[in-house]
Coordinates of C-alpha atoms and ligand atoms in Angstrom, one line a residue:
M1 CA -59.0 121.5 19.1
R2 CA -57.5 119.6 21.9
T3 CA -57.1 115.8 21.8
D4 CA -58.6 115.6 25.3
A5 CA -61.8 117.3 24.1
P6 CA -64.9 115.2 24.5
I7 CA -66.6 113.2 21.7
G8 CA -70.4 113.9 21.5
V9 CA -72.6 110.9 20.6
F10 CA -76.4 111.3 20.1
D11 CA -79.6 109.8 19.2
S12 CA -83.4 110.4 19.6
G13 CA -83.3 108.3 22.8
I14 CA -81.5 105.4 24.4
G15 CA -80.7 103.6 21.0
G16 CA -77.3 105.3 20.4
L17 CA -76.0 103.7 23.7
T18 CA -75.5 100.6 21.6
V19 CA -72.9 102.6 19.6
V20 CA -71.4 104.1 22.8
S21 CA -70.9 100.5 24.1
E22 CA -68.7 99.7 21.0
M23 CA -66.9 102.9 21.2
L24 CA -66.0 102.2 24.9
K25 CA -64.4 98.9 23.8
L26 CA -62.4 100.6 20.9
M27 CA -61.3 103.9 22.7
P28 CA -61.7 103.6 26.4
E29 CA -59.5 106.6 27.1
E30 CA -61.9 109.0 25.3
R31 CA -64.2 111.4 27.1
I32 CA -67.7 110.7 25.8
I33 CA -70.7 112.9 26.3
Y34 CA -74.0 111.2 25.2
F35 CA -77.2 112.9 24.5
G36 CA -80.6 111.1 24.0
D37 CA -83.6 113.1 23.3
T38 CA -85.9 110.9 25.3
A39 CA -88.5 113.7 25.7
R40 CA -89.1 113.7 22.0
A41 CA -88.4 110.2 20.8
P42 CA -89.3 108.6 18.5
Y43 CA -88.0 110.7 15.7
G44 CA -88.6 108.0 13.0
S45 CA -92.3 109.0 12.5
R46 CA -91.7 112.7 12.4
S47 CA -91.3 114.9 9.2
A48 CA -87.9 115.4 7.7
E49 CA -88.0 119.2 8.7
E50 CA -88.6 118.4 12.3
I51 CA -85.9 115.8 12.5
K52 CA -83.3 118.2 11.0
E53 CA -84.4 120.9 13.3
F54 CA -83.8 118.6 16.3
M55 CA -80.6 117.4 15.0
F56 CA -79.2 121.0 14.8
Q57 CA -80.4 121.8 18.4
I58 CA -78.4 118.7 19.6
L59 CA -75.4 119.7 17.5
A60 CA -75.6 123.3 19.1
F61 CA -75.5 121.6 22.5
F62 CA -72.4 119.7 21.5
S63 CA -70.8 122.8 19.9
A64 CA -71.3 124.5 23.4
Q65 CA -69.5 121.4 24.9
Q66 CA -66.6 122.1 22.5
V67 CA -66.5 118.5 21.2
K68 CA -63.8 117.3 18.9
M69 CA -66.2 115.1 16.9
A70 CA -69.9 114.2 17.0
V71 CA -71.2 110.7 16.3
M72 CA -74.8 110.7 15.1
A73 CA -75.7 107.4 16.6
C74 CA -79.1 107.4 14.8
N75 CA -79.9 106.0 11.4
T76 CA -82.9 108.3 11.0
M77 CA -80.8 111.5 11.5
T78 CA -77.9 110.0 9.5
A79 CA -80.3 109.3 6.5
L80 CA -81.9 112.8 6.5
G81 CA -79.3 115.2 7.9
L82 CA -75.8 113.8 7.9
K83 CA -74.5 115.8 4.8
L84 CA -76.1 119.0 6.2
A85 CA -74.5 118.5 9.6
Q86 CA -71.1 117.7 8.1
E87 CA -71.3 120.9 5.9
A88 CA -72.4 123.1 8.9
M89 CA -70.3 122.0 11.8
A90 CA -66.7 123.0 12.7
F91 CA -66.0 119.5 13.9
P92 CA -66.2 116.1 12.0
V93 CA -69.7 114.5 12.2
V94 CA -69.8 110.7 11.7
G95 CA -73.1 109.0 10.8
V96 CA -74.2 105.4 11.4
N97 CA -72.6 102.9 9.0
T98 CA -75.3 101.5 6.7
G99 CA -74.0 97.9 7.4
I100 CA -74.4 97.1 3.7
H101 CA -70.8 96.0 3.3
A102 CA -71.0 93.6 6.4
A103 CA -74.4 92.2 5.0
L104 CA -72.9 91.5 1.6
Q105 CA -70.0 89.7 3.2
A106 CA -72.2 87.6 5.4
S107 CA -74.8 86.8 2.7
T108 CA -74.5 83.8 0.5
N109 CA -77.9 84.1 -1.4
H110 CA -77.7 87.9 -1.8
Q111 CA -81.1 88.4 -0.3
I112 CA -80.5 91.1 2.4
G113 CA -83.1 92.5 4.7
V114 CA -83.1 95.9 6.4
I115 CA -85.3 96.9 9.3
A116 CA -85.5 100.5 10.4
T117 CA -87.8 103.4 11.2
E118 CA -90.3 104.8 8.7
A119 CA -88.2 107.8 7.9
T120 CA -85.0 105.8 7.3
I121 CA -86.8 103.3 5.0
A122 CA -88.5 106.2 3.1
S123 CA -85.1 107.9 2.6
G124 CA -83.9 105.0 0.5
N125 CA -80.4 105.4 2.2
H126 CA -79.6 101.7 2.3
A127 CA -80.9 101.0 -1.2
R128 CA -78.7 103.9 -2.5
T129 CA -75.6 102.6 -0.8
L130 CA -76.2 99.1 -2.3
Q131 CA -76.8 100.6 -5.8
S132 CA -73.6 102.6 -5.6
L133 CA -71.7 99.3 -5.2
E134 CA -73.4 97.9 -8.3
H135 CA -73.9 94.6 -6.5
A136 CA -76.6 92.2 -7.8
A137 CA -77.9 91.6 -4.2
V138 CA -81.6 92.3 -3.6
L139 CA -82.6 94.5 -0.6
Y140 CA -85.8 93.9 1.3
P141 CA -86.7 97.1 3.3
Q142 CA -89.1 96.8 6.3
A143 CA -90.3 99.8 8.4
C144 CA -90.9 98.9 12.0
P145 CA -92.6 101.9 13.7
K146 CA -93.7 100.1 16.8
F147 CA -90.2 99.1 17.8
V148 CA -88.7 102.4 19.1
P149 CA -91.7 103.3 21.4
L150 CA -91.7 99.7 22.9
I151 CA -87.9 99.7 23.5
E152 CA -87.9 103.2 24.9
A153 CA -90.6 102.0 27.3
G154 CA -88.3 99.2 28.4
E155 CA -90.5 96.4 26.8
L156 CA -87.7 94.3 25.6
I157 CA -89.5 91.1 26.4
S158 CA -93.3 91.4 26.1
P159 CA -96.2 89.9 24.2
R160 CA -96.6 93.3 22.3
T161 CA -92.9 93.5 21.3
E162 CA -92.9 89.8 20.2
A163 CA -96.1 90.3 18.2
A164 CA -94.7 93.5 16.5
A165 CA -91.4 91.5 15.6
Q166 CA -93.4 88.5 14.2
E167 CA -95.4 90.9 12.1
Y168 CA -92.4 92.8 10.8
L169 CA -90.1 89.8 10.2
L170 CA -92.6 87.6 8.4
P171 CA -92.2 89.3 4.9
L172 CA -88.3 89.0 5.4
Q173 CA -88.6 85.3 6.3
K174 CA -90.8 84.8 3.2
A175 CA -88.2 86.5 1.0
K176 CA -85.6 84.1 2.5
V177 CA -83.1 86.9 3.5
D178 CA -80.0 85.4 4.9
S179 CA -78.6 88.6 6.4
L180 CA -80.6 91.3 8.3
I181 CA -79.3 94.8 8.9
L182 CA -80.5 96.3 12.1
G183 CA -81.0 99.8 10.6
C184 CA -81.9 101.5 13.9
T185 CA -79.6 101.8 16.8
H186 CA -82.4 100.8 19.2
Y187 CA -82.8 97.3 17.7
P188 CA -79.8 95.6 19.2
F189 CA -81.8 96.0 22.6
I190 CA -84.2 93.3 21.2
G191 CA -81.4 91.5 19.3
S192 CA -82.2 88.1 21.0
L193 CA -85.8 88.2 20.1
L194 CA -85.0 89.1 16.5
R195 CA -82.4 86.3 16.4
Q196 CA -84.9 83.8 17.8
I197 CA -87.6 84.6 15.2
M198 CA -85.1 84.7 12.2
G199 CA -83.4 81.4 13.2
P200 CA -79.7 80.4 13.2
N201 CA -79.3 80.6 9.4
V202 CA -79.7 84.4 9.2
T203 CA -76.9 86.7 10.3
L204 CA -78.0 89.9 12.1
I205 CA -75.8 92.8 11.3
D206 CA -75.4 95.5 13.9
P207 CA -73.6 98.4 12.4
A208 CA -72.5 99.8 15.8
K209 CA -69.2 98.2 15.6
E210 CA -68.4 99.6 12.1
T211 CA -69.7 103.1 13.2
A212 CA -67.3 103.1 16.2
A213 CA -64.5 102.0 13.8
D214 CA -65.4 104.8 11.4
A215 CA -65.2 107.4 14.2
Y216 CA -61.8 105.9 15.4
A217 CA -60.4 106.0 11.9
I218 CA -61.2 109.7 11.4
L219 CA -59.7 110.6 14.8
A220 CA -56.6 108.6 14.1
Q221 CA -56.2 110.2 10.7
Q222 CA -56.5 113.6 12.2
G223 CA -54.1 112.8 15.1
M224 CA -57.0 113.6 17.5
L225 CA -57.2 110.4 19.6
A226 CA -57.0 111.0 23.3
K227 CA -53.3 110.2 24.2
T228 CA -53.7 109.7 27.9
G229 CA -56.5 109.5 30.5
S230 CA -58.8 106.8 31.7
G231 CA -61.9 108.3 29.8
S232 CA -65.1 109.5 31.2
R233 CA -68.8 109.0 30.3
Q234 CA -71.5 111.5 30.8
L235 CA -74.9 110.4 29.7
C236 CA -77.4 113.2 29.2
F237 CA -81.1 112.9 28.4
S238 CA -84.0 115.3 28.0
A239 CA -86.4 113.2 30.1
D240 CA -86.8 110.5 32.7
L241 CA -83.2 109.8 33.9
K242 CA -84.3 106.8 35.9
R243 CA -85.6 105.0 32.9
A244 CA -82.5 105.9 30.9
Q245 CA -80.3 104.6 33.7
R246 CA -82.1 101.3 33.7
M247 CA -81.8 100.9 29.9
A248 CA -78.2 102.1 29.9
G249 CA -77.4 99.2 32.3
H250 CA -78.3 96.7 29.6
V251 CA -75.4 97.7 27.4
M252 CA -72.7 99.1 29.7
D253 CA -71.1 99.1 33.1
L254 CA -72.6 102.1 35.0
E255 CA -70.0 102.3 37.8
T256 CA -68.3 105.5 36.5
V257 CA -71.1 106.9 34.5
Q258 CA -72.6 110.4 35.3
F259 CA -76.2 111.0 34.4
T260 CA -77.5 114.5 33.6
K261 CA -80.8 116.0 32.6
I262 CA -80.5 118.5 29.7
D263 CA -83.1 121.0 28.5
L264 CA -82.6 121.4 24.8
Q265 CA -85.0 124.5 24.9
D266 CA -81.8 126.5 25.5
F267 CA -80.7 125.6 22.0
V268 CA -83.9 126.2 20.2
G269 CA -83.7 128.8 17.4
Y270 CA -80.1 127.9 16.9
H271 CA -78.8 129.5 13.6
R272 CA -76.2 127.5 11.8
E273 CA -74.3 130.5 10.6
E274 CA -73.7 131.8 14.0
D275 CA -72.1 128.7 15.6
C276 CA -70.4 126.9 12.7
V277 CA -67.6 127.2 10.2
G278 CA -68.0 129.2 7.2
Ligands
DGL1 N1 -82.2 105.0 17.1 C1 -82.9 105.8 16.0 C2 -82.3 105.3 14.7 O1 -81.3 104.6 14.6 C3 -84.4 105.7 16.3 C4 -85.1 106.9 15.6 C5 -86.5 107.1 16.4 O2 -86.5 107.7 17.4 O3 -87.4 106.7 15.7 O4 -83.0 105.5 13.7

Protein backbone atom coordinates (compact mmCIF):
# COMPACT_ATOMS: atom_id res chain seq x y z
CA MET A 1 0.00 0.00 0.00
CA ARG A 2 1.37 3.42 -0.98
CA THR A 3 1.43 6.39 1.39
CA ASP A 4 -0.07 8.56 -1.36
CA ALA A 5 -3.14 6.29 -1.68
CA PRO A 6 -6.41 8.04 -0.77
CA ILE A 7 -8.36 7.78 2.48
CA GLY A 8 -12.04 6.87 2.05
CA VAL A 9 -14.52 8.57 4.36
CA PHE A 10 -18.21 7.68 4.32
CA ASP A 11 -21.64 8.20 5.79
CA SER A 12 -25.29 7.69 4.90
CA GLY A 13 -25.38 11.27 3.64
CA ILE A 14 -23.77 14.62 4.28
CA GLY A 15 -23.15 14.10 8.03
CA GLY A 16 -19.68 12.60 7.63
CA LEU A 17 -18.50 15.86 6.08
CA THR A 18 -18.21 17.15 9.67
CA VAL A 19 -15.51 14.50 10.18
CA VAL A 20 -13.83 15.35 6.84
CA SER A 21 -13.66 18.96 7.98
CA GLU A 22 -11.65 17.93 11.07
CA MET A 23 -9.45 15.60 9.00
CA LEU A 24 -8.59 18.45 6.63
CA LYS A 25 -7.27 20.49 9.58
CA LEU A 26 -5.19 17.61 10.92
CA MET A 27 -3.86 16.11 7.68
CA PRO A 28 -4.24 18.60 4.83
CA GLU A 29 -1.78 16.75 2.61
CA GLU A 30 -3.95 13.62 2.40
CA ARG A 31 -6.10 12.67 -0.63
CA ILE A 32 -9.63 12.25 0.64
CA ILE A 33 -12.46 10.53 -1.21
CA TYR A 34 -15.81 10.98 0.53
CA PHE A 35 -18.94 8.97 -0.18
CA GLY A 36 -22.38 10.00 1.11
CA ASP A 37 -25.27 7.70 0.29
CA THR A 38 -27.74 10.57 -0.06
CA ALA A 39 -30.05 8.44 -2.24
CA ARG A 40 -30.73 6.08 0.66
CA ALA A 41 -30.31 8.28 3.78
CA PRO A 42 -31.40 8.07 6.53
CA TYR A 43 -29.89 4.76 7.59
CA GLY A 44 -30.74 5.17 11.28
CA SER A 45 -34.32 3.92 11.02
CA ARG A 46 -33.43 0.91 8.81
CA SER A 47 -32.85 -2.70 9.91
CA ALA A 48 -29.41 -3.83 11.07
CA GLU A 49 -29.18 -6.20 8.09
CA GLU A 50 -29.85 -3.45 5.58
CA ILE A 51 -27.38 -1.07 7.23
CA LYS A 52 -24.64 -3.72 7.10
CA GLU A 53 -25.44 -4.56 3.46
CA PHE A 54 -25.13 -0.88 2.46
CA MET A 55 -21.92 -0.55 4.51
CA PHE A 56 -20.28 -3.39 2.58
CA GLN A 57 -21.34 -1.90 -0.76
CA ILE A 58 -19.62 1.35 0.21
CA LEU A 59 -16.53 -0.52 1.40
CA ALA A 60 -16.44 -2.35 -1.96
CA PHE A 61 -16.45 1.03 -3.70
CA PHE A 62 -13.48 2.10 -1.56
CA SER A 63 -11.73 -1.20 -2.19
CA ALA A 64 -11.98 -0.41 -5.91
CA GLN A 65 -10.46 3.04 -5.21
CA GLN A 66 -7.51 1.28 -3.50
CA VAL A 67 -7.77 3.34 -0.34
CA LYS A 68 -5.17 2.97 2.40
CA MET A 69 -7.83 3.44 5.11
CA ALA A 70 -11.59 3.93 5.43
CA VAL A 71 -13.12 6.19 8.03
CA MET A 72 -16.71 5.20 8.83
CA ALA A 73 -17.95 8.70 9.62
CA CYS A 74 -21.34 7.38 10.71
CA ASN A 75 -22.23 6.40 14.26
CA THR A 76 -25.00 4.10 13.04
CA MET A 77 -22.71 1.97 10.83
CA THR A 78 -20.00 2.14 13.51
CA ALA A 79 -22.38 0.78 16.15
CA LEU A 80 -23.70 -2.02 13.95
CA GLY A 81 -20.91 -2.96 11.60
CA LEU A 82 -17.47 -1.66 12.57
CA LYS A 83 -16.13 -4.98 13.89
CA LEU A 84 -17.39 -6.87 10.82
CA ALA A 85 -15.79 -4.31 8.51
CA GLN A 86 -12.48 -4.41 10.38
CA GLU A 87 -12.38 -8.20 10.10
CA ALA A 88 -13.34 -8.22 6.43
CA MET A 89 -11.31 -5.46 4.81
CA ALA A 90 -7.67 -5.46 3.72
CA PHE A 91 -7.23 -1.85 4.88
CA PRO A 92 -7.79 -0.39 8.37
CA VAL A 93 -11.34 0.81 9.09
CA VAL A 94 -11.81 3.51 11.72
CA GLY A 95 -15.21 4.18 13.32
CA VAL A 96 -16.62 7.28 14.97
CA ASN A 97 -15.21 7.85 18.45
CA THR A 98 -18.03 7.48 21.02
CA GLY A 99 -17.08 10.77 22.70
CA ILE A 100 -17.54 9.12 26.11
CA HIS A 101 -14.02 10.04 27.32
CA ALA A 102 -14.45 13.68 26.28
CA ALA A 103 -17.91 13.79 27.93
CA LEU A 104 -16.55 12.40 31.20
CA GLN A 105 -13.80 14.98 31.16
CA ALA A 106 -16.23 17.83 30.55
CA SER A 107 -18.84 16.70 33.09
CA THR A 108 -18.81 17.74 36.72
CA ASN A 109 -22.15 16.21 37.81
CA HIS A 110 -21.62 12.94 35.87
CA GLN A 111 -25.00 13.18 34.15
CA ILE A 112 -24.25 12.66 30.46
CA GLY A 113 -26.69 12.82 27.55
CA VAL A 114 -26.27 11.20 24.14
CA ILE A 115 -28.44 12.01 21.14
CA ALA A 116 -28.26 9.74 18.08
CA THR A 117 -30.28 7.79 15.53
CA GLU A 118 -32.70 5.07 16.62
CA ALA A 119 -30.34 2.31 15.48
CA THR A 120 -27.36 3.78 17.37
CA ILE A 121 -29.35 4.20 20.58
CA ALA A 122 -30.85 0.69 20.25
CA SER A 123 -27.34 -0.77 19.80
CA GLY A 124 -26.32 0.40 23.29
CA ASN A 125 -22.85 1.24 21.95
CA HIS A 126 -22.34 4.35 24.10
CA ALA A 127 -23.70 2.66 27.23
CA ARG A 128 -21.32 -0.29 26.71
CA THR A 129 -18.32 2.01 26.37
CA LEU A 130 -19.25 3.80 29.59
CA GLN A 131 -19.78 0.47 31.40
CA SER A 132 -16.38 -0.79 30.25
CA LEU A 133 -14.78 2.19 32.01
CA GLU A 134 -16.59 1.29 35.24
CA HIS A 135 -17.39 4.93 35.79
CA ALA A 136 -20.26 5.96 38.05
CA ALA A 137 -21.59 8.49 35.52
CA VAL A 138 -25.20 8.06 34.33
CA LEU A 139 -25.97 8.07 30.61
CA TYR A 140 -29.25 9.43 29.24
CA PRO A 141 -29.78 8.18 25.65
CA GLN A 142 -32.22 9.97 23.35
CA ALA A 143 -33.08 8.83 19.82
CA CYS A 144 -33.80 11.72 17.42
CA PRO A 145 -35.25 10.17 14.23
CA LYS A 146 -36.51 13.49 12.82
CA PHE A 147 -33.09 15.17 12.74
CA VAL A 148 -31.30 13.42 9.83
CA PRO A 149 -34.13 13.88 7.28
CA LEU A 150 -34.43 17.57 8.26
CA ILE A 151 -30.67 18.16 8.02
CA GLU A 152 -30.41 16.27 4.72
CA ALA A 153 -33.19 18.53 3.40
CA GLY A 154 -31.13 21.57 4.39
CA GLU A 155 -33.58 22.65 7.12
CA LEU A 156 -30.89 23.76 9.57
CA ILE A 157 -32.98 26.66 10.82
CA SER A 158 -36.72 26.07 10.56
CA PRO A 159 -39.74 25.82 12.87
CA ARG A 160 -39.85 22.04 12.27
CA THR A 161 -36.20 21.55 13.23
CA GLU A 162 -36.59 23.75 16.29
CA ALA A 163 -39.74 21.91 17.43
CA ALA A 164 -37.99 18.54 17.02
CA ALA A 165 -34.97 19.79 18.98
CA GLN A 166 -37.17 21.12 21.82
CA GLU A 167 -38.97 17.77 21.98
CA TYR A 168 -35.81 15.64 22.02
CA LEU A 169 -33.80 17.79 24.40
CA LEU A 170 -36.48 18.32 27.04
CA PRO A 171 -35.90 14.97 28.84
CA LEU A 172 -32.15 15.70 28.87
CA GLN A 173 -32.72 19.14 30.33
CA LYS A 174 -34.95 17.55 33.00
CA ALA A 175 -32.19 15.04 33.78
CA LYS A 176 -29.82 18.00 34.22
CA VAL A 177 -27.12 16.59 31.96
CA ASP A 178 -24.07 18.85 31.88
CA SER A 179 -22.44 17.28 28.83
CA LEU A 180 -24.19 16.13 25.69
CA ILE A 181 -22.64 13.84 23.09
CA LEU A 182 -23.67 14.48 19.49
CA GLY A 183 -23.82 10.78 18.61
CA CYS A 184 -24.61 11.34 14.94
CA THR A 185 -22.26 13.06 12.53
CA HIS A 186 -25.15 15.07 11.06
CA TYR A 187 -25.89 16.90 14.31
CA PRO A 188 -23.01 19.44 14.29
CA PHE A 189 -24.89 21.02 11.34
CA ILE A 190 -27.51 22.13 13.91
CA GLY A 191 -24.97 22.62 16.71
CA SER A 192 -25.90 26.26 17.31
CA LEU A 193 -29.60 25.40 17.75
CA LEU A 194 -28.75 22.58 20.17
CA ARG A 195 -26.39 24.91 22.09
CA GLN A 196 -29.03 27.58 22.29
CA ILE A 197 -31.62 25.16 23.74
CA MET A 198 -29.27 23.45 26.21
CA GLY A 199 -27.78 26.72 27.44
CA PRO A 200 -24.22 27.77 28.32
CA ASN A 201 -23.76 25.30 31.20
CA VAL A 202 -23.96 22.21 29.02
CA THR A 203 -20.89 21.16 27.00
CA LEU A 204 -21.69 19.76 23.56
CA ILE A 205 -19.30 16.96 22.59
CA ASP A 206 -18.70 16.56 18.85
CA PRO A 207 -16.57 13.40 18.45
CA ALA A 208 -15.41 14.43 14.94
CA LYS A 209 -12.13 15.81 16.28
CA GLU A 210 -11.32 12.60 18.21
CA THR A 211 -12.30 10.50 15.19
CA ALA A 212 -9.90 12.43 12.95
CA ALA A 213 -7.21 12.05 15.64
CA ASP A 214 -7.86 8.28 15.83
CA ALA A 215 -7.41 7.98 12.05
CA TYR A 216 -4.22 10.09 12.15
CA ALA A 217 -2.75 7.98 14.99
CA ILE A 218 -3.27 4.71 13.08
CA LEU A 219 -1.72 6.10 9.88
CA ALA A 220 1.22 7.51 11.87
CA GLN A 221 1.74 4.21 13.68
CA GLN A 222 1.75 2.30 10.39
CA GLY A 223 4.03 4.83 8.67
CA MET A 224 1.23 5.52 6.18
CA LEU A 225 0.80 9.30 6.44
CA ALA A 226 1.16 11.13 3.10
CA LYS A 227 4.67 12.50 3.05
CA THR A 228 4.27 15.13 0.37
CA GLY A 229 1.49 16.62 -1.70
CA SER A 230 -1.08 19.32 -1.20
CA GLY A 231 -3.98 16.89 -0.74
CA SER A 232 -7.17 16.62 -2.73
CA ARG A 233 -10.82 16.17 -1.92
CA GLN A 234 -13.30 14.32 -4.05
CA LEU A 235 -16.83 14.31 -2.64
CA CYS A 236 -19.08 11.58 -4.08
CA PHE A 237 -22.81 11.21 -3.49
CA SER A 238 -25.45 8.81 -4.75
CA ALA A 239 -28.05 11.58 -5.36
CA ASP A 240 -28.60 15.31 -5.75
CA LEU A 241 -25.11 16.77 -6.15
CA LYS A 242 -26.40 20.36 -5.96
CA ARG A 243 -27.88 19.89 -2.50
CA ALA A 244 -24.76 18.06 -1.31
CA GLN A 245 -22.64 20.92 -2.63
CA ARG A 246 -24.75 23.49 -0.74
CA MET A 247 -24.46 21.54 2.50
CA ALA A 248 -20.73 20.88 2.10
CA GLY A 249 -20.25 24.64 1.86
CA HIS A 250 -21.36 24.90 5.51
CA VAL A 251 -18.36 22.93 6.77
CA MET A 252 -15.52 23.38 4.27
CA ASP A 253 -13.96 25.58 1.64
CA LEU A 254 -15.15 24.25 -1.73
CA GLU A 255 -12.57 25.90 -3.94
CA THR A 256 -10.56 22.77 -4.72
CA VAL A 257 -13.29 20.20 -4.20
CA GLN A 258 -14.43 17.89 -6.96
CA PHE A 259 -18.04 16.60 -6.81
CA THR A 260 -18.97 13.26 -8.39
CA LYS A 261 -22.17 11.24 -8.61
CA ILE A 262 -21.68 7.54 -7.89
CA ASP A 263 -24.08 4.69 -8.55
CA LEU A 264 -23.60 2.12 -5.82
CA GLN A 265 -25.62 -0.42 -7.85
CA ASP A 266 -22.28 -1.37 -9.38
CA PHE A 267 -21.28 -2.74 -5.97
CA VAL A 268 -24.49 -4.62 -5.14
CA GLY A 269 -24.03 -8.31 -4.47
CA TYR A 270 -20.52 -7.72 -3.29
CA HIS A 271 -19.11 -10.79 -1.54
CA ARG A 272 -16.70 -10.17 1.26
CA GLU A 273 -14.54 -13.21 0.48
CA GLU A 274 -13.78 -11.99 -3.05
CA ASP A 275 -12.46 -8.54 -2.31
CA CYS A 276 -10.99 -8.78 1.14
CA VAL A 277 -8.19 -10.29 3.11
CA GLY A 278 -8.39 -13.84 4.31
N1 LIG B 1 -24.57 10.47 10.21
C1 LIG B 1 -25.18 9.20 10.55
C2 LIG B 1 -24.76 8.80 11.95
O1 LIG B 1 -23.79 9.32 12.46
C3 LIG B 1 -26.65 9.30 10.31
C4 LIG B 1 -27.29 7.96 10.02
C5 LIG B 1 -28.63 8.09 9.32
O2 LIG B 1 -28.62 8.23 8.10
O3 LIG B 1 -29.68 7.99 9.97
O4 LIG B 1 -25.37 7.94 12.56
